[in-house]
CSV table of C-alpha atoms in Angstrom, one decimal:
chain,number,residue,atom,x,y,z
O,1,MET,CA,43.0,-36.4,-105.5
O,2,ASN,CA,45.8,-37.9,-107.6
O,3,LYS,CA,46.6,-36.2,-110.9
O,4,VAL,CA,49.7,-38.1,-111.8
O,5,VAL,CA,50.1,-39.5,-115.2
O,6,LYS,CA,52.9,-41.8,-116.4
O,7,ASN,CA,54.7,-39.6,-118.9
O,8,ALA,CA,54.4,-36.9,-121.5
O,9,ASN,CA,52.7,-39.3,-124.0
O,10,GLU,CA,49.9,-40.0,-121.5
O,11,ALA,CA,49.7,-36.4,-120.6
O,12,ILE,CA,48.8,-35.2,-124.1
O,13,LYS,CA,46.2,-37.9,-124.6
O,14,GLY,CA,43.1,-36.4,-126.2
O,15,MET,CA,44.9,-33.5,-127.9
O,16,GLN,CA,43.7,-33.2,-131.4
O,17,ASP,CA,44.7,-31.7,-134.7
O,18,GLY,CA,43.7,-28.0,-135.0
O,19,GLN,CA,43.6,-27.4,-131.3
O,20,THR,CA,45.1,-24.5,-129.4
O,21,PHE,CA,47.8,-25.1,-126.8
O,22,MET,CA,49.9,-22.8,-124.7
O,23,LEU,CA,53.5,-23.5,-123.7
O,24,GLY,CA,55.4,-22.0,-120.9
O,25,GLY,CA,59.0,-20.8,-121.0
O,26,PHE,CA,61.0,-17.7,-121.8
O,27,GLY,CA,63.6,-18.5,-124.5
O,28,LEU,CA,64.7,-22.0,-123.5
O,29,SER,CA,64.3,-21.4,-119.8
O,30,GLY,CA,61.5,-23.2,-118.1
O,31,ILE,CA,60.2,-25.0,-121.2
O,32,PRO,CA,58.3,-28.3,-120.9
O,33,GLU,CA,61.0,-30.4,-122.8
O,34,ASN,CA,59.3,-33.7,-122.3
O,35,THR,CA,55.9,-32.6,-123.6
O,36,ILE,CA,57.5,-30.9,-126.6
O,37,LYS,CA,59.2,-34.1,-127.5
O,38,ALA,CA,55.9,-36.0,-127.2
O,39,LEU,CA,54.1,-33.5,-129.4
O,40,VAL,CA,56.8,-33.8,-132.1
O,41,GLU,CA,56.5,-37.6,-132.0
O,42,SER,CA,52.7,-37.4,-131.9
O,43,GLY,CA,52.6,-35.9,-135.4
O,44,LEU,CA,49.7,-33.6,-134.4
O,45,ASN,CA,49.0,-30.9,-137.0
O,46,ASP,CA,47.4,-27.5,-137.6
O,47,LEU,CA,48.1,-26.5,-134.1
O,48,THR,CA,47.8,-23.0,-132.8
O,49,CYS,CA,50.5,-22.3,-130.2
O,50,ILE,CA,50.6,-19.5,-127.6
O,51,SER,CA,54.2,-19.1,-126.4
O,52,ASN,CA,56.3,-16.0,-125.7
O,53,ASN,CA,59.1,-17.4,-127.9
O,54,ALA,CA,59.5,-20.3,-130.3
O,55,GLY,CA,62.7,-21.9,-129.0
O,56,VAL,CA,65.7,-22.1,-131.3
O,57,ASP,CA,66.0,-23.9,-134.6
O,58,ASP,CA,66.9,-27.3,-133.2
O,59,PHE,CA,65.5,-27.2,-129.7
O,60,GLY,CA,62.2,-26.4,-127.9
O,61,LEU,CA,59.3,-25.2,-130.0
O,62,GLY,CA,61.7,-24.9,-132.9
O,63,LEU,CA,61.3,-28.7,-133.3
O,64,LEU,CA,57.6,-28.4,-133.9
O,65,LEU,CA,58.0,-25.5,-136.3
O,66,LYS,CA,60.5,-27.4,-138.3
O,67,LYS,CA,58.0,-30.2,-138.8
O,68,HIS,CA,55.3,-27.7,-139.8
O,69,GLN,CA,53.0,-29.0,-137.1
O,70,ILE,CA,52.1,-25.4,-136.1
O,71,LYS,CA,49.7,-23.4,-138.2
O,72,LYS,CA,49.7,-20.3,-136.1
O,73,MET,CA,51.9,-18.8,-133.4
O,74,ILE,CA,50.8,-16.2,-130.9
O,75,SER,CA,54.1,-14.8,-129.4
O,76,SER,CA,55.9,-11.6,-128.5
O,77,TYR,CA,59.4,-12.3,-129.7
O,78,VAL,CA,60.9,-14.1,-132.7
O,79,GLY,CA,64.4,-13.2,-131.8
O,80,GLU,CA,67.1,-15.5,-132.9
O,81,ASN,CA,65.0,-18.3,-134.3
O,82,LYS,CA,65.8,-18.2,-138.0
O,83,GLU,CA,63.2,-20.9,-139.0
O,84,PHE,CA,60.5,-19.0,-137.2
O,85,GLU,CA,61.5,-15.7,-138.9
O,86,ARG,CA,61.7,-17.5,-142.3
O,87,GLN,CA,58.2,-19.0,-142.0
O,88,LEU,CA,56.8,-15.7,-140.8
O,89,LEU,CA,58.3,-13.7,-143.6
O,90,SER,CA,57.3,-16.3,-146.3
O,91,GLY,CA,53.8,-16.4,-145.0
O,92,GLU,CA,54.0,-20.2,-144.3
O,93,LEU,CA,53.1,-19.6,-140.7
O,94,GLU,CA,50.4,-17.3,-139.4
O,95,VAL,CA,51.9,-15.2,-136.6
O,96,ASP,CA,50.2,-12.9,-134.2
O,97,LEU,CA,52.8,-10.8,-132.5
O,98,ILE,CA,51.7,-9.1,-129.3
O,99,PRO,CA,53.4,-7.1,-126.6
O,100,GLN,CA,54.9,-9.3,-124.0
O,101,GLY,CA,53.1,-7.7,-121.0
O,102,THR,CA,49.8,-7.8,-122.9
O,103,LEU,CA,50.3,-11.5,-123.6
O,104,ALA,CA,51.0,-12.2,-120.0
O,105,GLU,CA,48.0,-10.2,-118.8
O,106,ARG,CA,45.7,-11.9,-121.5
O,107,LEU,CA,46.7,-15.2,-120.0
O,108,ARG,CA,46.2,-14.1,-116.5
O,109,ALA,CA,42.8,-12.7,-117.4
O,110,GLY,CA,41.9,-15.9,-119.2
O,111,GLY,CA,42.5,-17.9,-116.0
O,112,ALA,CA,40.8,-15.3,-113.9
O,113,GLY,CA,37.5,-15.0,-115.7
O,114,ILE,CA,38.1,-11.5,-116.9
O,115,PRO,CA,37.0,-11.3,-120.6
O,116,ALA,CA,38.8,-8.1,-121.5
O,117,PHE,CA,40.8,-5.2,-120.2
O,118,TYR,CA,42.5,-2.0,-121.2
O,119,VAL,CA,46.3,-1.4,-121.5
O,120,PRO,CA,48.4,1.4,-123.0
O,121,ALA,CA,50.9,-0.9,-124.8
O,122,GLY,CA,50.7,-0.7,-128.5
O,123,TYR,CA,48.4,2.3,-128.8
O,124,GLY,CA,49.4,4.3,-131.9
O,125,THR,CA,51.2,1.3,-133.4
O,126,GLU,CA,50.1,-1.5,-135.8
O,127,VAL,CA,49.2,-3.6,-132.7
O,128,GLY,CA,46.4,-1.1,-132.1
O,129,GLU,CA,44.9,-1.3,-135.6
O,130,GLY,CA,41.3,-2.3,-135.5
O,131,LYS,CA,41.2,-2.3,-131.8
O,132,GLU,CA,38.8,-0.4,-129.6
O,133,SER,CA,40.6,2.4,-127.8
O,134,ARG,CA,39.6,4.6,-124.9
O,135,GLU,CA,41.2,7.4,-122.8
O,136,PHE,CA,41.8,6.9,-119.1
O,137,ASN,CA,43.5,9.6,-117.0
O,138,GLY,CA,44.6,11.5,-120.1
O,139,LYS,CA,46.2,8.5,-121.7
O,140,MET,CA,45.0,6.2,-124.5
O,141,HIS,CA,44.5,2.5,-124.0
O,142,LEU,CA,43.6,-0.5,-126.1
O,143,LEU,CA,41.0,-3.1,-125.3
O,144,GLU,CA,42.6,-6.5,-125.2
O,145,PHE,CA,40.9,-9.9,-124.7
O,146,ALA,CA,41.6,-12.8,-122.5
O,147,LEU,CA,43.4,-15.9,-123.9
O,148,THR,CA,42.6,-19.5,-123.0
O,149,ALA,CA,43.5,-22.8,-124.7
O,150,ASP,CA,42.5,-26.4,-125.0
O,151,PHE,CA,45.7,-27.4,-123.3
O,152,ALA,CA,48.2,-25.4,-121.3
O,153,VAL,CA,51.6,-27.1,-120.9
O,154,VAL,CA,53.8,-25.8,-118.1
O,155,LYS,CA,57.1,-26.8,-116.6
O,156,ALA,CA,57.7,-26.5,-112.8
O,157,TRP,CA,60.6,-27.3,-110.6
O,158,LYS,CA,58.7,-29.2,-108.0
O,159,GLY,CA,55.1,-30.5,-107.9
O,160,ASP,CA,53.0,-32.9,-105.8
O,161,THR,CA,50.5,-35.5,-106.6
O,162,MET,CA,47.6,-33.0,-106.2
O,163,GLY,CA,49.1,-30.7,-108.8
O,164,ASN,CA,50.5,-28.0,-106.6
O,165,LEU,CA,53.6,-26.4,-108.3
O,166,ILE,CA,56.7,-24.5,-107.3
O,167,TYR,CA,58.8,-22.8,-110.0
O,168,ARG,CA,62.5,-22.1,-109.8
O,169,GLU,CA,64.1,-18.7,-110.3
O,170,THR,CA,63.3,-17.1,-113.7
O,171,ALA,CA,62.1,-20.4,-115.1
O,172,ASN,CA,58.7,-19.4,-113.7
O,173,ASN,CA,58.1,-16.7,-116.4
O,174,PHE,CA,54.9,-17.5,-118.4
O,175,ASN,CA,54.3,-20.9,-116.7
O,176,GLN,CA,52.4,-19.5,-113.8
O,177,ALA,CA,49.9,-17.5,-115.8
O,178,MET,CA,49.5,-20.2,-118.4
O,179,ALA,CA,48.8,-22.9,-115.8
O,180,THR,CA,45.6,-21.0,-114.9
O,181,ALA,CA,44.4,-20.5,-118.6
O,182,GLY,CA,44.2,-24.1,-120.0
O,183,LYS,CA,41.0,-26.1,-120.1
O,184,ILE,CA,43.3,-28.9,-119.4
O,185,THR,CA,46.6,-28.0,-117.8
O,186,ILE,CA,49.5,-30.4,-118.0
O,187,ALA,CA,52.4,-29.8,-115.7
O,188,GLU,CA,55.8,-31.5,-116.0
O,189,VAL,CA,58.1,-31.3,-113.1
O,190,GLU,CA,61.7,-32.1,-112.2
O,191,ILE,CA,60.7,-33.4,-108.8
O,192,LEU,CA,57.4,-35.0,-108.1
O,193,VAL,CA,56.5,-35.6,-104.4
O,194,PRO,CA,53.5,-37.0,-102.5
O,195,ALA,CA,50.9,-34.4,-101.4
O,196,GLY,CA,51.9,-32.9,-98.1
O,197,GLU,CA,55.6,-32.7,-98.8
O,198,LEU,CA,55.6,-29.3,-100.3
O,199,ASN,CA,55.5,-26.3,-98.0
O,200,PRO,CA,52.0,-24.7,-98.6
O,201,ASN,CA,53.7,-21.2,-98.1
O,202,GLU,CA,55.9,-21.7,-101.1
O,203,ILE,CA,53.4,-23.0,-103.7
O,204,HIS,CA,53.1,-20.7,-106.7
O,205,THR,CA,50.3,-22.6,-108.6
O,206,PRO,CA,47.6,-24.2,-106.4
O,207,GLY,CA,46.6,-27.7,-107.6
O,208,ILE,CA,43.1,-26.6,-108.6
O,209,TYR,CA,44.6,-25.4,-111.9
O,210,VAL,CA,46.4,-28.6,-112.8
O,211,GLN,CA,44.7,-31.6,-114.3
O,212,ARG,CA,47.7,-33.8,-115.2
O,213,ILE,CA,51.1,-33.9,-113.7
O,214,PHE,CA,54.2,-36.1,-114.3
O,215,GLN,CA,57.9,-36.2,-113.5
O,216,GLY,CA,59.9,-35.4,-116.6
O,217,VAL,CA,63.1,-37.2,-117.5
O,218,ASN,CA,66.4,-36.3,-119.1
O,219,TYR,CA,66.2,-32.6,-118.9
O,220,GLU,CA,68.7,-30.9,-121.1
O,221,LYS,CA,68.0,-27.4,-119.9
O,222,ARG,CA,70.0,-25.9,-122.8
O,223,ILE,CA,71.4,-22.4,-122.3
O,224,GLU,CA,70.8,-20.0,-125.1
O,225,PHE,CA,73.5,-17.5,-124.3
O,226,GLU,CA,76.0,-18.6,-121.7
O,227,THR,CA,77.6,-15.4,-120.4
O,228,VAL,CA,80.2,-15.6,-117.7
O,229,THR,CA,82.7,-13.4,-116.0
O,230,GLU,CA,86.4,-14.6,-116.0
W,1,MET,CA,85.4,12.0,-131.4
W,2,SER,CA,82.2,9.9,-131.4
W,3,LEU,CA,81.6,7.6,-128.5
W,4,ASP,CA,81.8,3.8,-128.7
W,5,LYS,CA,79.0,1.6,-127.1
W,6,ASN,CA,80.6,1.8,-123.7
W,7,GLY,CA,80.9,5.5,-123.9
W,8,ILE,CA,77.2,5.8,-124.6
W,9,ALA,CA,76.5,3.4,-121.7
W,10,LYS,CA,78.8,5.4,-119.4
W,11,ARG,CA,76.9,8.7,-120.2
W,12,ILE,CA,73.5,7.1,-119.6
W,13,ALA,CA,74.7,5.7,-116.3
W,14,GLN,CA,75.0,9.4,-115.1
W,15,GLU,CA,71.2,9.6,-115.4
W,16,LEU,CA,70.7,7.0,-112.7
W,17,LYS,CA,69.6,8.2,-109.3
W,18,ASP,CA,69.9,6.5,-105.9
W,19,GLY,CA,66.9,4.2,-105.3
W,20,TYR,CA,66.0,3.8,-108.9
W,21,TYR,CA,64.4,0.6,-110.2
W,22,VAL,CA,65.7,0.4,-113.8
W,23,ASN,CA,64.9,-1.8,-116.8
W,24,LEU,CA,67.7,-2.1,-119.3
W,25,GLY,CA,67.0,-3.4,-122.8
W,26,ILE,CA,69.1,-5.7,-125.0
W,27,GLY,CA,72.4,-4.3,-126.5
W,28,ILE,CA,74.0,-1.0,-125.5
W,29,PRO,CA,71.5,-0.5,-122.6
W,30,THR,CA,72.7,-3.7,-120.9
W,31,LEU,CA,76.2,-2.2,-120.7
W,32,VAL,CA,74.8,0.6,-118.5
W,33,ALA,CA,74.9,-1.8,-115.6
W,34,ASN,CA,78.8,-1.8,-115.8
W,35,TYR,CA,78.9,2.0,-115.0
W,36,VAL,CA,76.5,2.5,-112.1
W,37,PRO,CA,78.2,5.2,-109.9
W,38,GLU,CA,79.6,3.6,-106.8
W,39,ASN,CA,77.8,6.0,-104.4
W,40,ILE,CA,74.3,5.1,-105.5
W,41,GLU,CA,72.1,2.0,-105.3
W,42,VAL,CA,69.9,1.0,-108.2
W,43,VAL,CA,68.0,-2.3,-108.7
W,44,LEU,CA,67.8,-3.7,-112.2
W,45,GLN,CA,64.5,-5.2,-113.4
W,46,SER,CA,64.4,-8.0,-115.9
W,47,GLU,CA,61.0,-8.5,-117.4
W,48,ASN,CA,61.2,-12.3,-117.5
W,49,GLY,CA,60.8,-12.2,-113.7
W,50,LEU,CA,63.8,-10.9,-111.7
W,51,LEU,CA,64.4,-7.8,-109.6
W,52,GLY,CA,68.0,-7.4,-108.7
W,53,ILE,CA,70.1,-8.6,-111.6
W,54,GLY,CA,73.6,-9.6,-110.5
W,55,PRO,CA,76.7,-9.9,-112.6
W,56,PHE,CA,77.3,-12.7,-115.1
W,57,PRO,CA,78.1,-16.0,-113.3
W,58,LYS,CA,81.6,-17.3,-112.9
W,59,LYS,CA,82.7,-19.9,-115.4
W,60,GLY,CA,81.1,-23.3,-114.6
W,61,GLU,CA,78.4,-21.7,-112.4
W,62,ALA,CA,75.9,-20.7,-115.1
W,63,ASP,CA,72.3,-21.7,-114.2
W,64,PRO,CA,69.9,-22.4,-117.0
W,65,ASP,CA,67.0,-21.4,-114.8
W,66,LEU,CA,68.5,-17.9,-114.1
W,67,ILE,CA,68.6,-15.7,-117.2
W,68,ASN,CA,67.9,-12.0,-118.1
W,69,ALA,CA,65.5,-10.8,-120.7
W,70,GLY,CA,68.3,-11.1,-123.3
W,71,LYS,CA,68.4,-14.8,-122.4
W,72,GLN,CA,71.9,-14.4,-121.0
W,73,THR,CA,72.9,-16.3,-117.8
W,74,VAL,CA,73.0,-14.0,-114.8
W,75,THR,CA,73.1,-14.1,-111.0
W,76,THR,CA,71.1,-12.6,-108.2
W,77,ILE,CA,72.2,-10.0,-105.6
W,78,PRO,CA,71.3,-9.9,-101.9
W,79,GLY,CA,67.7,-8.8,-101.9
W,80,SER,CA,66.7,-10.2,-105.3
W,81,SER,CA,63.3,-11.5,-106.0
W,82,PHE,CA,61.6,-13.7,-108.6
W,83,PHE,CA,58.1,-13.5,-110.0
W,84,ASP,CA,56.0,-14.5,-113.0
W,85,SER,CA,55.6,-12.6,-116.3
W,86,SER,CA,52.2,-11.2,-115.5
W,87,LEU,CA,53.4,-9.6,-112.2
W,88,SER,CA,56.6,-8.4,-113.9
W,89,PHE,CA,54.6,-6.4,-116.4
W,90,ALA,CA,52.1,-5.4,-113.8
W,91,MET,CA,55.0,-3.6,-112.0
W,92,ILE,CA,56.1,-2.1,-115.3
W,93,ARG,CA,52.5,-1.0,-116.4
W,94,GLY,CA,51.8,0.2,-112.9
W,95,GLY,CA,54.6,2.7,-113.1
W,96,HIS,CA,56.8,1.2,-110.4
W,97,VAL,CA,59.8,1.1,-112.7
W,98,ASP,CA,61.6,4.5,-112.6
W,99,LEU,CA,63.6,4.3,-115.8
W,100,THR,CA,63.7,2.3,-119.0
W,101,VAL,CA,66.7,2.3,-121.3
W,102,LEU,CA,66.3,0.8,-124.7
W,103,GLY,CA,67.7,0.7,-128.2
W,104,ALA,CA,65.9,2.0,-131.4
W,105,PHE,CA,66.0,1.9,-135.2
W,106,GLU,CA,64.5,5.4,-135.3
W,107,VAL,CA,63.3,8.1,-132.9
W,108,THR,CA,61.3,11.2,-133.8
W,109,ASP,CA,61.2,14.7,-132.4
W,110,LYS,CA,57.7,13.9,-131.0
W,111,GLY,CA,59.2,11.0,-129.0
W,112,ASP,CA,57.9,8.2,-131.2
W,113,ILE,CA,60.1,5.2,-131.5
W,114,SER,CA,60.5,2.2,-133.9
W,115,SER,CA,62.6,-0.8,-132.8
W,116,TRP,CA,61.1,-4.1,-133.6
W,117,LYS,CA,60.5,-4.8,-137.3
W,118,ILE,CA,61.8,-4.1,-140.8
W,119,PRO,CA,58.9,-5.1,-143.1
W,120,GLY,CA,59.8,-7.9,-145.5
W,121,LYS,CA,63.3,-8.2,-144.1
W,122,MET,CA,63.5,-8.7,-140.4
W,123,VAL,CA,61.1,-9.3,-137.6
W,124,LYS,CA,62.4,-9.5,-134.1
W,125,GLY,CA,59.1,-9.0,-132.4
W,126,MET,CA,58.4,-6.3,-129.9
W,127,GLY,CA,59.0,-8.5,-126.8
W,128,GLY,CA,58.4,-6.2,-123.8
W,129,ALA,CA,59.4,-3.0,-125.6
W,130,MET,CA,55.9,-1.8,-126.3
W,131,ASP,CA,54.8,-2.4,-122.7
W,132,LEU,CA,57.8,-0.6,-121.4
W,133,VAL,CA,57.6,2.5,-123.6
W,134,ALA,CA,53.9,2.8,-123.0
W,135,ALA,CA,54.2,2.7,-119.2
W,136,ALA,CA,57.6,3.8,-118.0
W,137,LYS,CA,57.9,7.2,-116.3
W,138,ASN,CA,61.2,8.0,-118.0
W,139,ILE,CA,62.6,6.5,-121.2
W,140,ILE,CA,66.1,7.0,-122.5
W,141,VAL,CA,67.0,5.7,-125.9
W,142,ALA,CA,70.6,4.5,-126.5
W,143,THR,CA,71.6,4.5,-130.1
W,144,THR,CA,74.1,5.5,-132.7
W,145,HIS,CA,73.2,8.8,-134.2
W,146,THR,CA,73.1,7.4,-137.8
W,147,ASP,CA,72.5,3.9,-139.2
W,148,ARG,CA,75.0,1.7,-141.1
W,149,ASN,CA,74.5,3.7,-144.2
W,150,GLY,CA,75.0,7.1,-142.5
W,151,GLU,CA,71.3,7.9,-142.6
W,152,PRO,CA,69.9,9.8,-139.5
W,153,LYS,CA,68.1,7.7,-136.9
W,154,LEU,CA,66.7,10.9,-135.3
W,155,LYS,CA,63.9,12.1,-137.6
W,156,THR,CA,60.6,13.8,-137.9
W,157,LYS,CA,58.7,10.6,-138.7
W,158,CYS,CA,59.4,6.9,-138.2
W,159,ASP,CA,59.5,5.0,-141.5
W,160,LEU,CA,59.5,1.7,-139.8
W,161,PRO,CA,56.6,0.2,-137.7
W,162,LEU,CA,56.2,2.0,-134.4
W,163,THR,CA,56.9,0.6,-131.0
W,164,GLY,CA,55.3,3.5,-129.2
W,165,ILE,CA,54.3,7.2,-129.6
W,166,ASN,CA,55.1,10.3,-127.6
W,167,CYS,CA,57.2,8.4,-125.1
W,168,VAL,CA,60.9,9.0,-125.5
W,169,LYS,CA,62.3,11.7,-123.2
W,170,THR,CA,66.0,11.6,-123.8
W,171,ILE,CA,68.3,10.2,-126.5
W,172,VAL,CA,72.0,9.5,-125.9
W,173,THR,CA,73.9,8.8,-129.0
W,174,ASP,CA,77.6,8.4,-130.0
W,175,LEU,CA,77.5,12.2,-130.8
W,176,ALA,CA,75.1,13.9,-128.4
W,177,VAL,CA,72.6,14.0,-125.6
W,178,ILE,CA,69.3,15.2,-126.9
W,179,GLU,CA,66.1,16.0,-125.1
W,180,VAL,CA,62.7,15.5,-126.7
W,181,THR,CA,60.8,18.7,-125.8
W,182,ASP,CA,57.3,19.9,-126.7
W,183,LYS,CA,59.1,22.0,-129.4
W,184,GLY,CA,61.2,19.1,-130.7
W,185,PHE,CA,64.8,17.9,-130.3
W,186,LYS,CA,66.9,20.0,-128.1
W,187,LEU,CA,70.7,19.6,-128.0
W,188,LEU,CA,72.0,19.3,-124.4
W,189,GLU,CA,75.5,18.0,-124.7
W,190,ARG,CA,77.9,16.9,-127.4
W,191,ALA,CA,80.5,14.1,-127.4
W,192,PRO,CA,84.1,15.3,-126.7
W,193,GLY,CA,85.5,16.9,-129.8
W,194,VAL,CA,82.3,16.6,-131.8
W,195,SER,CA,81.0,19.9,-133.3
W,196,VAL,CA,77.5,21.2,-133.1
W,197,GLU,CA,77.5,21.5,-136.9
W,198,GLU,CA,78.3,17.8,-137.3
W,199,ILE,CA,75.4,16.9,-134.9
W,200,VAL,CA,73.0,19.2,-136.7
W,201,GLU,CA,74.0,17.8,-140.1
W,202,LYS,CA,73.5,14.2,-138.9
W,203,THR,CA,70.1,14.8,-137.3
W,204,GLY,CA,67.2,14.3,-139.6
W,205,ALA,CA,64.9,16.8,-137.8
W,206,PRO,CA,65.3,20.4,-136.6
W,207,LEU,CA,67.5,20.7,-133.6
W,208,ILE,CA,67.1,23.4,-131.0
W,209,VAL,CA,70.6,24.7,-130.1
W,210,GLU,CA,70.6,27.3,-127.3
W,211,GLY,CA,73.9,29.0,-126.3
W,212,ASP,CA,77.1,27.1,-125.8
W,213,ILE,CA,76.6,23.3,-125.9
W,214,PRO,CA,78.9,21.7,-123.3
W,215,GLU,CA,80.9,18.5,-123.9
W,216,MET,CA,79.8,15.4,-122.1
W,217,LYS,CA,81.9,14.7,-119.0
W,218,LEU,CA,82.8,11.0,-119.0
């Protein structure tokens, strides 16, 4: 079973205007750089994007925002992205901000066939407005629903031709849950090897979740805040 | 004299206990890591998928794949582990993290907290803060006692959008250590040289003051 495609352009084939896609990464760590570039070049529009952050102004998802290709963002943190904050405050961009753990669990549930679940995060805040709530063990919880997408785009460290993936350090973050929640999951990897070369004990994402895989090129792996000790 | 950021962090570090797993938020809370008492062992959790945060890397050794939740480059310690975001919040939600320290715009005498949005002006997003405050067993807020304009940050009601309700247990500010009790704010300690009167005046809610209030020992 060979899932290898040539490059990012081939990987996003079939993606259409108005579709929903999810994108792995935390800040700029573990983002699928090659596929983002291909999406910017594709000129696809009216996209709904599920991603914890939105990159920075001139890198990562920020590039798609700048070109107004995204209609709606589902995220947990705007942080330091000025363009994201500007589009949000001006109303140009529809933004659904949700607690980070709820986001992660909604993705996990989406891939695991669990339509909804209760969590305490956000109860009593504007996140809970209009949501069904229920008490368990003396504590209030909100009903949250699973998230899936037409495409999930993830970045892994190593992958094989069958789509098995291994992430590296904290570059795993949202990638692992998202890989399970796409109708079509695209994985870009730094190192692509033939099936059989990865140690099955070390695989984070089994190949069943991945439909297309390719080895990325020219990773910049930009650091957002380089902090060092002297 | 009121404490600086490091002073607040130093005081909070005294709340750490041996064997604690601790999540430190962005800003002053991150500084707490610099003052962990030498005779105890705590493991720091970073919600982007790391247990066992080490010090910042040496110059030239920063690894873009290894960051903390503030997106700063970090290192691991012997015994560190990596995991994905859903497992990270499962351990938070599941009550496995002993202590959360985070910053705030406002805190109320009921333990409500606002920290993520100023409508019309600024939206940072809640990130993991809502999950943390809703689930952590113990929550300490690290903040200045008043805002830039001198207005109290400790109040009876949050004017800004809430991050969570009935969750904050302790507040450590540049002026005082305050406990959130069933009856409201209770003054436990004051910063060296700061008077009880000054603390009462700068707190925007009733403050329970019982007996002599000791100075913090830093």
